Short mmCIF file of C-alpha atoms and ligand atoms in Angstrom, two decimals:
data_model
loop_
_atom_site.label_atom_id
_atom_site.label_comp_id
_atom_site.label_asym_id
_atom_site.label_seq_id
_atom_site.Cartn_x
_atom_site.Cartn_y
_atom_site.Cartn_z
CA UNK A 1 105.93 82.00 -2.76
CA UNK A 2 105.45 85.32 -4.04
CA UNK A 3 104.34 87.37 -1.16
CA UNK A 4 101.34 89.85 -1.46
CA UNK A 5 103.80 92.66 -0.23
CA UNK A 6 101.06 95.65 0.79
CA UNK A 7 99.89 93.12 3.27
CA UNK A 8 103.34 91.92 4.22
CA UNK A 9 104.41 94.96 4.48
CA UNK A 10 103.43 97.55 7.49
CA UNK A 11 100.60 100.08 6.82
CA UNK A 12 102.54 102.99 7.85
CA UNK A 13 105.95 101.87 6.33
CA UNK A 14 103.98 100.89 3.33
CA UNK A 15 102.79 104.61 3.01
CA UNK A 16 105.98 106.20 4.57
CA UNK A 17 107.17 108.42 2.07
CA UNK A 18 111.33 108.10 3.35
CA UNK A 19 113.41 111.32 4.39
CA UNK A 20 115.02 112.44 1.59
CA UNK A 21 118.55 113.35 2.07
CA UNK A 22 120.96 116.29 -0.16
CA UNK A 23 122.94 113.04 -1.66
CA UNK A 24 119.59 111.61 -2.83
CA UNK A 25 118.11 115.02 -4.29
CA UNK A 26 120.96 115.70 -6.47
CA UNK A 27 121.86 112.88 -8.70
CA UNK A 28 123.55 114.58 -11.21
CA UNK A 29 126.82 113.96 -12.04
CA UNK A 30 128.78 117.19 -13.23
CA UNK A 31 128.95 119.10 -10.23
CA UNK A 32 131.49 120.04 -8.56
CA UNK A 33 130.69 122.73 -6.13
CA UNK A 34 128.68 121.23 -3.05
CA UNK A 35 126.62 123.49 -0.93
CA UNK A 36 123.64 121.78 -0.67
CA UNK A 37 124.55 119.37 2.81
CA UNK A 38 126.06 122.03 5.03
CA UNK A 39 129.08 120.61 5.01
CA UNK A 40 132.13 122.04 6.00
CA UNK A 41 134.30 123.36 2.69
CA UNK A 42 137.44 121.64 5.33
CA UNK A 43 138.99 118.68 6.36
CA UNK A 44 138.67 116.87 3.35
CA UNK A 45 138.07 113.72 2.48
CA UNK A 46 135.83 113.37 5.86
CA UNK A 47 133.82 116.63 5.64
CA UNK A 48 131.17 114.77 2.82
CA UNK A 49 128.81 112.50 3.69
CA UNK A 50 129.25 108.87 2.37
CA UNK A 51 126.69 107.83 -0.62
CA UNK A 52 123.65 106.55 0.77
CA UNK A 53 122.90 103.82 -1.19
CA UNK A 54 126.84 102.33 -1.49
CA UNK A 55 127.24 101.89 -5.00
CA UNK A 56 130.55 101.51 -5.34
CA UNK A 57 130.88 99.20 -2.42
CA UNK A 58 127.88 97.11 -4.05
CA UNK A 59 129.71 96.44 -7.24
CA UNK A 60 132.43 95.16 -5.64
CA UNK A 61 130.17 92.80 -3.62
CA UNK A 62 128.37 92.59 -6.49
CA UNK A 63 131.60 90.81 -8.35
CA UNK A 64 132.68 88.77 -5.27
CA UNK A 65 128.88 87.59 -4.05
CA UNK A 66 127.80 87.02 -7.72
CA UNK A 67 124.38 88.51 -6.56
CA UNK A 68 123.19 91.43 -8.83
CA UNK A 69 123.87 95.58 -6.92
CA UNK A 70 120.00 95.80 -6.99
CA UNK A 71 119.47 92.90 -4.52
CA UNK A 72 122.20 93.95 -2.48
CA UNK A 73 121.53 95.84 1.09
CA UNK A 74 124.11 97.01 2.77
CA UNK A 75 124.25 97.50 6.40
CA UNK A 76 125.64 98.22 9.69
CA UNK A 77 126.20 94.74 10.12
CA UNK A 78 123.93 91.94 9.85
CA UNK A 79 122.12 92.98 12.66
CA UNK A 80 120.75 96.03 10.92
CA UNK A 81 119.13 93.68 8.23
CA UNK A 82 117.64 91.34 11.15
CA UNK A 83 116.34 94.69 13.01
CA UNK A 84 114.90 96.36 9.72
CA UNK A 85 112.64 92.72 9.33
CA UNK A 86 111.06 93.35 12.26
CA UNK A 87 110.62 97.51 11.69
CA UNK A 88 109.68 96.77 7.91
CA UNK A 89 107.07 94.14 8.16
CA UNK A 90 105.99 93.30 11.89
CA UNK A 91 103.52 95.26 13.47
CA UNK A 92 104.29 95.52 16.77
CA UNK A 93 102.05 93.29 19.45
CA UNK A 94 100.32 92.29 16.74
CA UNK A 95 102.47 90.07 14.35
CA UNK A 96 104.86 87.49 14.98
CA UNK A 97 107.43 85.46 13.52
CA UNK A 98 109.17 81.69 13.98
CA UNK A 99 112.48 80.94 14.33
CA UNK A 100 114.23 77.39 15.00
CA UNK A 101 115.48 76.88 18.47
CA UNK A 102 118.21 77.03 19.34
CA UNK A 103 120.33 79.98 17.37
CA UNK A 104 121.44 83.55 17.24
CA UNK A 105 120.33 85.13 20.02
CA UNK A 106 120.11 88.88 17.79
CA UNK A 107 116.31 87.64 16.33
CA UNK A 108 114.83 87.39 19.75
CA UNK A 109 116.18 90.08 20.92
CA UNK A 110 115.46 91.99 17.79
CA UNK A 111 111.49 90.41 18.54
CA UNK A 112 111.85 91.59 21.62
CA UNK A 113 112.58 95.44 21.48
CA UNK A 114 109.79 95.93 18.70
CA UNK A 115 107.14 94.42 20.47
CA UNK A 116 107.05 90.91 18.50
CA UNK A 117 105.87 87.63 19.65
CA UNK A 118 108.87 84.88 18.52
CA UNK A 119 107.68 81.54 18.64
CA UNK A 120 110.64 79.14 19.02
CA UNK A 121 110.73 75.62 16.97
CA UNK A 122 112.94 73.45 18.56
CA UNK A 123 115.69 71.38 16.39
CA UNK A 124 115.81 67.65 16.25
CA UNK A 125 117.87 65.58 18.57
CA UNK A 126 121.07 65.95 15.62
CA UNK A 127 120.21 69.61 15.37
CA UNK A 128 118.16 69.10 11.80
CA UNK A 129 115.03 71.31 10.57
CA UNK A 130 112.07 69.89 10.09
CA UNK A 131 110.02 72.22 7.72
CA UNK A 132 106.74 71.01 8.29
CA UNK A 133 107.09 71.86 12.05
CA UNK A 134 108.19 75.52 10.86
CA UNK A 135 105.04 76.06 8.90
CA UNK A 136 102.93 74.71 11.90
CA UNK A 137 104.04 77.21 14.33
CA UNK A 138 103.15 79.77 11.98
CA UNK A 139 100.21 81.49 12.16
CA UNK A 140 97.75 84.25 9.29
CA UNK A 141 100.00 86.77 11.21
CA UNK A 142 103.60 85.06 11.13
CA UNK A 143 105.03 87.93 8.83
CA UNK A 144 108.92 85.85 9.07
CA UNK A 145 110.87 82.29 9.85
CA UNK A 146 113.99 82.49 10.71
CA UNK A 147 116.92 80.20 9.90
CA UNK A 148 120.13 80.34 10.38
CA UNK A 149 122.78 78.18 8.43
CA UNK A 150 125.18 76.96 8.91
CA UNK A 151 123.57 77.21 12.72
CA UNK A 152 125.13 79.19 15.74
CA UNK A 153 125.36 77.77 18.20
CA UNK A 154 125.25 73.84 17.28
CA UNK A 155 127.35 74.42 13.64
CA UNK A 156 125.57 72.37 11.12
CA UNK A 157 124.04 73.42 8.17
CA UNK A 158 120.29 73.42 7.41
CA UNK A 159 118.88 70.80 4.75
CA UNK A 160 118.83 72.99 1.99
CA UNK A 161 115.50 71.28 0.93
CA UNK A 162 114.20 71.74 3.96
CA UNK A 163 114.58 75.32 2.98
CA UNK A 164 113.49 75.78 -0.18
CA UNK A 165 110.10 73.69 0.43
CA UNK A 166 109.45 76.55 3.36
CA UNK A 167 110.16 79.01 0.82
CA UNK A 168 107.66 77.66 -1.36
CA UNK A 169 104.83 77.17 0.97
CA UNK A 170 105.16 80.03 3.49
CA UNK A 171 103.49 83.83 2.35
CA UNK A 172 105.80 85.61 4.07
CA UNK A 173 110.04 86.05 4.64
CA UNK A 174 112.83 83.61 4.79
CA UNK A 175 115.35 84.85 6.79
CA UNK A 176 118.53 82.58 5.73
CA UNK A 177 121.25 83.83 7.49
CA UNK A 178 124.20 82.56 6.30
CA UNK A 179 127.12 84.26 8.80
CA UNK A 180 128.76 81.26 8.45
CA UNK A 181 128.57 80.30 4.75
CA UNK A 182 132.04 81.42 3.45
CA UNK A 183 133.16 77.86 5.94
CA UNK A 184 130.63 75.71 4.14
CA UNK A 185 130.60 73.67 1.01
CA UNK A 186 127.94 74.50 -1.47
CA UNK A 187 126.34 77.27 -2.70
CA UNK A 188 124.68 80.24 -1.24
CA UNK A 189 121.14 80.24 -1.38
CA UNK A 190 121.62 84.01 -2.18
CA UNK A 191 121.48 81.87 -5.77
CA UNK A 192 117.87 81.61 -5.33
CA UNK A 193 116.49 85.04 -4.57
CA UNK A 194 115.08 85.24 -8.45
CA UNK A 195 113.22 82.04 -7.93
CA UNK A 196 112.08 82.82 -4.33
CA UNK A 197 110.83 86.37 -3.87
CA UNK A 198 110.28 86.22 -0.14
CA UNK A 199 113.75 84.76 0.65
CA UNK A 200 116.23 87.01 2.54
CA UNK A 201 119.71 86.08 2.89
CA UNK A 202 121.88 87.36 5.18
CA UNK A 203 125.58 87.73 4.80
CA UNK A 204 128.45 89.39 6.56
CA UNK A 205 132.15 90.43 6.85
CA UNK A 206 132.42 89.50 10.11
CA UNK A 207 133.64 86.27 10.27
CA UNK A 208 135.35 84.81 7.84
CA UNK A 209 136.51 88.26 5.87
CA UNK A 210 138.00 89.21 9.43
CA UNK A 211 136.47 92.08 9.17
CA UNK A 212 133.95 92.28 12.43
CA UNK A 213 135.51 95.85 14.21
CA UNK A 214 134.34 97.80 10.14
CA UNK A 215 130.67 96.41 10.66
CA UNK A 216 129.45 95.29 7.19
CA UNK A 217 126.61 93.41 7.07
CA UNK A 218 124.53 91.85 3.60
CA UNK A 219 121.32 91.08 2.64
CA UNK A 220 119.98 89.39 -0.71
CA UNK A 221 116.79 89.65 -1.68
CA UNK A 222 114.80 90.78 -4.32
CA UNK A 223 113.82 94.14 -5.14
CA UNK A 224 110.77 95.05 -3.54
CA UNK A 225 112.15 93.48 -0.56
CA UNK A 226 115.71 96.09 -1.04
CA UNK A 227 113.69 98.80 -1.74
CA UNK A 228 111.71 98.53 1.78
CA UNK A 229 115.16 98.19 3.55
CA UNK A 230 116.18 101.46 1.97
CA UNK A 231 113.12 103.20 2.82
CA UNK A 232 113.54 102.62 6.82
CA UNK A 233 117.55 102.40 7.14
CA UNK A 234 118.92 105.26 8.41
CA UNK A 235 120.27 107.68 5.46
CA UNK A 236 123.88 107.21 5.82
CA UNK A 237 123.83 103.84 7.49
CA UNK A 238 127.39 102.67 6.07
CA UNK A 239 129.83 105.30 7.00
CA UNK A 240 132.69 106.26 4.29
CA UNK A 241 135.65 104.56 6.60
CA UNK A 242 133.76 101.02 6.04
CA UNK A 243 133.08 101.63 3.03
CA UNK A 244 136.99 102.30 2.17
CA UNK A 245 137.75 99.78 4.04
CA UNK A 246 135.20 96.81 2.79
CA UNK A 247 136.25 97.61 -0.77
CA UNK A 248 139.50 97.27 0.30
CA UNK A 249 139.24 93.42 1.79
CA UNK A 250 136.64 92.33 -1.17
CA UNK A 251 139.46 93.00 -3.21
CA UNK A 252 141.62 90.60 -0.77
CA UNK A 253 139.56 86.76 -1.46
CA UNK A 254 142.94 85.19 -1.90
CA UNK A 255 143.74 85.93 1.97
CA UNK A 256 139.88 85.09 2.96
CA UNK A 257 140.31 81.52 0.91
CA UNK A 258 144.01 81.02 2.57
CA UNK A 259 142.44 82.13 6.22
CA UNK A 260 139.41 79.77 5.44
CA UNK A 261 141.69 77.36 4.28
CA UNK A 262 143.71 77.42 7.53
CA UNK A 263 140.63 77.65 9.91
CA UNK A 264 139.16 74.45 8.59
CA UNK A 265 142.91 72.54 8.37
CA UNK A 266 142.89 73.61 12.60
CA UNK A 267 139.04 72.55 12.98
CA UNK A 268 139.15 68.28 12.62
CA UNK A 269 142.63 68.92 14.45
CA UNK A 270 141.22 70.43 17.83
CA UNK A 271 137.64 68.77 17.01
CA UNK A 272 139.73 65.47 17.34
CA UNK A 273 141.86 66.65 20.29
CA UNK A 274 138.58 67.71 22.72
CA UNK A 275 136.78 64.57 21.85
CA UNK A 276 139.87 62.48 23.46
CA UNK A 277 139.73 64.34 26.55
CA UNK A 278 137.77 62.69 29.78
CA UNK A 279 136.25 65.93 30.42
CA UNK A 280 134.53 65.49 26.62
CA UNK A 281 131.14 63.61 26.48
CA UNK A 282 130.61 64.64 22.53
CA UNK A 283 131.64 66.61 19.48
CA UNK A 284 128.88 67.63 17.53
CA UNK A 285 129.78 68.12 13.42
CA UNK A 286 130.15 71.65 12.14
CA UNK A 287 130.51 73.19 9.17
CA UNK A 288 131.17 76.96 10.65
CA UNK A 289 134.27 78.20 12.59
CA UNK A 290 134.20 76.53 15.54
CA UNK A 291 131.99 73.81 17.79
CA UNK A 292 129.86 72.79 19.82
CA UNK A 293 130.73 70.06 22.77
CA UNK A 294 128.78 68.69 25.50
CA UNK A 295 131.55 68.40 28.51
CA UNK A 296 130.84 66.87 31.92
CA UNK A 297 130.53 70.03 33.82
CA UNK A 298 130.51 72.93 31.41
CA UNK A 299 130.43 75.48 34.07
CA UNK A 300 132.95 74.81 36.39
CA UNK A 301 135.64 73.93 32.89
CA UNK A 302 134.24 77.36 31.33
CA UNK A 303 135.77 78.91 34.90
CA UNK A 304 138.85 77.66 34.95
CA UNK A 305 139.59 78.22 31.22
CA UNK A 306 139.19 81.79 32.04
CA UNK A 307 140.58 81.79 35.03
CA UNK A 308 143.74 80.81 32.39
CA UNK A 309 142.74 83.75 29.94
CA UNK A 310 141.28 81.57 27.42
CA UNK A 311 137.82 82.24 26.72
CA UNK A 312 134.81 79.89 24.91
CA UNK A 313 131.73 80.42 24.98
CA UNK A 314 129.25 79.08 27.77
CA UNK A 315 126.08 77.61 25.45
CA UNK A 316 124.88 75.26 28.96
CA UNK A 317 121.44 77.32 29.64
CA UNK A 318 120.49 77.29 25.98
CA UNK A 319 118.25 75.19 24.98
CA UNK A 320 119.03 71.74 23.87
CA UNK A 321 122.67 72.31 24.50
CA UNK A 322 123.10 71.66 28.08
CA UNK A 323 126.67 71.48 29.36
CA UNK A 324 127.72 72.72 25.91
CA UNK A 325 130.58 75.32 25.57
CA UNK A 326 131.21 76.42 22.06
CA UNK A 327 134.51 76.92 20.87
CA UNK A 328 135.88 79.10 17.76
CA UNK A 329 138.65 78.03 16.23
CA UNK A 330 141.87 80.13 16.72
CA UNK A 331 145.36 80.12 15.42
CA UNK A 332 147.48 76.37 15.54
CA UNK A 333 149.01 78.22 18.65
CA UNK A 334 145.93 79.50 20.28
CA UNK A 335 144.46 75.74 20.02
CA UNK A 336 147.14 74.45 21.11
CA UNK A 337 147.19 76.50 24.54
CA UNK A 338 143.49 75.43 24.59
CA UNK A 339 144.05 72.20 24.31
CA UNK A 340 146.95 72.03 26.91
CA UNK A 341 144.97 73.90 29.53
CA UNK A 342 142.24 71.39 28.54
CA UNK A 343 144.32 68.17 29.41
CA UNK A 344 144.94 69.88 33.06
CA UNK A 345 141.87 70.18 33.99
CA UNK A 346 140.69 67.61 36.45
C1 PLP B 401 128.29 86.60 14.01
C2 PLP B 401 126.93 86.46 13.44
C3 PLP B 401 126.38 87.46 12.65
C4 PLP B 401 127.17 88.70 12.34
O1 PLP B 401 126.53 89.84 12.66
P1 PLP B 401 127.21 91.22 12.23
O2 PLP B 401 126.25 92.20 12.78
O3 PLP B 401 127.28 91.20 10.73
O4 PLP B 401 128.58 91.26 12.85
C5 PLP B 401 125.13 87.28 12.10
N1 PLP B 401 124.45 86.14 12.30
C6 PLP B 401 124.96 85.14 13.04
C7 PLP B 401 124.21 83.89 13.20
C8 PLP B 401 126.22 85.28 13.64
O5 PLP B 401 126.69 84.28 14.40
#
């Protein structure tokens, strides 16, 4: 649904009129002496502030995402995106927004430190979405749903459907964040931000692009939706050294695709190696770098596989996931020592 943005949207961000920075007030391109920034003359290439808006670095994920630069954000990671939802179109103790239960725990946390009521919509018992439970937690103030896919912690993908019939029925944003989407087959649904004005989809170089110490994050949207993102984000959000250095690995896909290649040759390996193990009760499917298993006593085998140096991550107290550690998927050698410590444990 097309969203009536001056209600979506905050009063006062609606009407903000945005700092203006030196970089935006000159947009010229023939100059060549700079005193407008109060910059240091020295210590050059790092004395200049970075571009603003990233052009450069949003042609080249312009080429690689096969999204257009003018529905590109870019950010300090993902979490920027997630955090400039909440400042762009919640009102704080007023507004809220939905998100399926469980996943990422940035969106409450994001809810949390602006004030926002975030109504949680459990998953089914195989971790699906139903959509008409979505739109019935949502209420005339529900400003965004949240959905991650493929989901963290549980690793399955979202009926794309599912999705796309939320899309069409709800008046405000859908958050797709797709952290995980480089690991899973089919397209993006970045793919269907001209037919679906209010959908949002997340992206980032963090996991598979190896890239999570630069902190690049993506969102895809359409205009309007960009345009308020670049209104609130800080001026110089992206520094110059991740901006160097994203342009850098988007020029390197043919080591992503041979890394994604080997992650997902290792993943039905140690999948198949936990689920043998007496300490195993189940393997859930993924389609995201690592898994989620239920084990007999979570706790007590999370211990001890640190108490070896190998950490997972504890999932037990989350909801629907009880006993459940979730495991990324490492080098053949790092799985192996996993597994070996594993097969120890008694
Ligand atoms: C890891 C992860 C991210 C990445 O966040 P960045 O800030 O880009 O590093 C985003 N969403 C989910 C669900 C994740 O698991």
């Amino acid at each position: 649904m097309t969203p009536d943005w001056q209600t979506l949207v905050r009063p006062n961000i609606w009407h903000l009129a945005p700092y203006s920075s030196a970089r935006d007030e000159y947009t010229g391109t023939d100059a060549n002496i700079f005193l407008d920034a109060n910059e240091n003359p020295y210590n050059r290439p790092n004395n200049r502030y970075p571009d603003p808006l990233q052009r450069e670095l949003k042609k080249h994920v312009s080429r690689v995402k096969g999204v257009p630069v003018q529905n590109i954000f870019l950010g300090n990671g993902s979490d920027e995106a997630i955090d400039l939802i909440f400042r762009v179109f919640c009102r704080p103790s007023k507004d809220n927004v939905v998100a399926i239960e469980p996943t990422y725990g940035m969106y409450s946390v994001c809810a949390a430190i602006n004030d926002i009521e975030y109504r949680r919509v459990p998953l089914e018992a195989d971790f699906s979405m139903r959509s008409d439970q979505m739109l019935n937690a949502c209420s005339k103030d529900t400003k965004a749903i949240f959905i991650c896919s493929p989901n963290n912690p549980t690793g399955n993908a979202i009926d794309r459907k599912e999705i796309l019939n939320i899309c069409e029925k709800f008046s405000g944003i859908v958050v797709v964040d797709e952290a995980y989407g480089d690991f899973q087959r089919g397209e993006s649904l970045s793919k269907s931000i001209d037919e679906h004005p209010n959908l949002v989809v997340l992206s980032t170089l963090s996991k598979a692009w190896g890239s999570a110490a630069i902190r690049l994050g993506m969102a895809f949207a359409c205009e309007e939706v960009i345009s308020f993102f670049n209104k609130v984000k800080y001026p110089y959000n992206v520094n110059q050294l991740t901006q160097d250095e994203a342009m850098a690995m988007l020029g390197r896909s043919e080591d992503v695709d041979k890394w994604i290649r080997m992650i997902l040759a290792e993943r039905p390996k140690v999948m198949q190696a936990v689920s043998l193990l007496p300490c195993c009760v189940k393997v859930y499917p993924t389609e995201a770098n690592f898994f989620l298993v239920k084990m007999t006593d979570a706790d007590a085998i999370y211990q001890y596989l640190c108490n070896r140096g190998i950490v997972v991550r504890n999932r037990s107290r989350v909801a629907l996931c009880g006993n459940c550690l979730r495991i990324t998927i490492g080098t053949h050698s790092e799985n192996s020592a996993l597994i070996a410590a594993l097969r120890q444990w008694n």
